[in-house]
C-alpha cells in the first residue's frame, strides 16, 4: 500500500516537491534540479505522485 503522496510543481529548470503521508503529515519539502529530481524519484518507495504546472 502506498503511504506517501508526492506533489510536484513543474518548472523549466527547478522542481518543487512536497511529500506528505496519506493522512496529511508533512514528510519533506525539496527544491530540485531536473537531474536531482530523476535520482530522487528513482530512490523513493512506491508513492502517489501528483503533478501541477501552470
mmCIF file of C-alpha atoms in Angstrom:
data_model
loop_
_atom_site.group_PDB
_atom_site.id
_atom_site.type_symbol
_atom_site.label_atom_id
_atom_site.label_comp_id
_atom_site.label_asym_id
_atom_site.label_seq_id
_atom_site.Cartn_x
_atom_site.Cartn_y
_atom_site.Cartn_z
ATOM 1 C CA UNK A 1 0.000 0.000 0.000
ATOM 2 C CA UNK A 2 1.256 3.474 -0.858
ATOM 3 C CA UNK A 3 1.528 5.612 2.269
ATOM 4 C CA UNK A 4 3.139 8.697 0.719
ATOM 5 C CA UNK A 5 1.874 11.338 -1.675
ATOM 6 C CA UNK A 6 4.428 13.473 -3.539
ATOM 7 C CA UNK A 7 3.261 16.752 -5.032
ATOM 8 C CA UNK A 8 5.455 18.101 -7.826
ATOM 9 C CA UNK A 9 5.325 21.685 -9.111
ATOM 10 C CA UNK A 10 6.878 21.541 -12.585
ATOM 11 C CA UNK A 11 9.032 24.359 -13.920
ATOM 12 C CA UNK A 12 11.663 24.784 -16.635
ATOM 13 C CA UNK A 13 14.734 24.024 -14.548
ATOM 14 C CA UNK A 14 13.647 23.520 -10.919
ATOM 15 C CA UNK A 15 11.017 21.205 -9.416
ATOM 16 C CA UNK A 16 9.480 21.914 -6.012
ATOM 17 C CA UNK A 17 8.397 18.746 -4.192
ATOM 18 C CA UNK A 18 6.139 18.354 -1.182
ATOM 19 C CA UNK A 19 5.883 14.919 0.414
ATOM 20 C CA UNK A 20 3.102 14.003 2.814
ATOM 21 C CA UNK A 21 1.569 10.932 4.372
ATOM 22 C CA UNK A 22 -1.883 9.984 3.142
ATOM 23 C CA UNK A 23 -3.159 11.417 6.457
ATOM 24 C CA UNK A 24 -1.610 14.806 5.588
ATOM 25 C CA UNK A 25 1.513 14.829 7.777
ATOM 26 C CA UNK A 26 4.379 16.652 6.052
ATOM 27 C CA UNK A 27 7.335 14.337 5.342
ATOM 28 C CA UNK A 28 9.558 16.633 3.268
ATOM 29 C CA UNK A 29 9.817 19.759 1.135
ATOM 30 C CA UNK A 30 12.534 19.991 -1.511
ATOM 31 C CA UNK A 31 13.625 22.142 -4.428
ATOM 32 C CA UNK A 32 15.487 20.032 -7.009
ATOM 33 C CA UNK A 33 17.049 20.435 -10.456
ATOM 34 C CA UNK A 34 15.928 18.097 -13.247
ATOM 35 C CA UNK A 35 18.838 15.687 -12.719
ATOM 36 C CA UNK A 36 18.356 15.688 -8.932
ATOM 37 C CA UNK A 37 14.615 15.068 -9.421
ATOM 38 C CA UNK A 38 15.181 11.938 -11.527
ATOM 39 C CA UNK A 39 17.541 10.446 -8.947
ATOM 40 C CA UNK A 40 15.271 11.393 -6.030
ATOM 41 C CA UNK A 41 12.141 9.825 -7.583
ATOM 42 C CA UNK A 42 14.038 6.665 -8.573
ATOM 43 C CA UNK A 43 15.149 6.211 -4.947
ATOM 44 C CA UNK A 44 11.630 6.590 -3.462
ATOM 45 C CA UNK A 45 9.406 3.716 -2.417
ATOM 46 C CA UNK A 46 6.082 3.455 -4.314
ATOM 47 C CA UNK A 47 4.001 6.609 -3.845
ATOM 48 C CA UNK A 48 1.128 8.541 -5.342
ATOM 49 C CA UNK A 49 2.622 11.352 -7.455
ATOM 50 C CA UNK A 50 0.582 14.454 -8.244
ATOM 51 C CA UNK A 51 1.919 16.991 -10.761
ATOM 52 C CA UNK A 52 0.952 20.631 -11.186
ATOM 53 C CA UNK A 53 2.062 23.054 -13.881
ATOM 54 C CA UNK A 54 0.808 26.451 -14.972
#
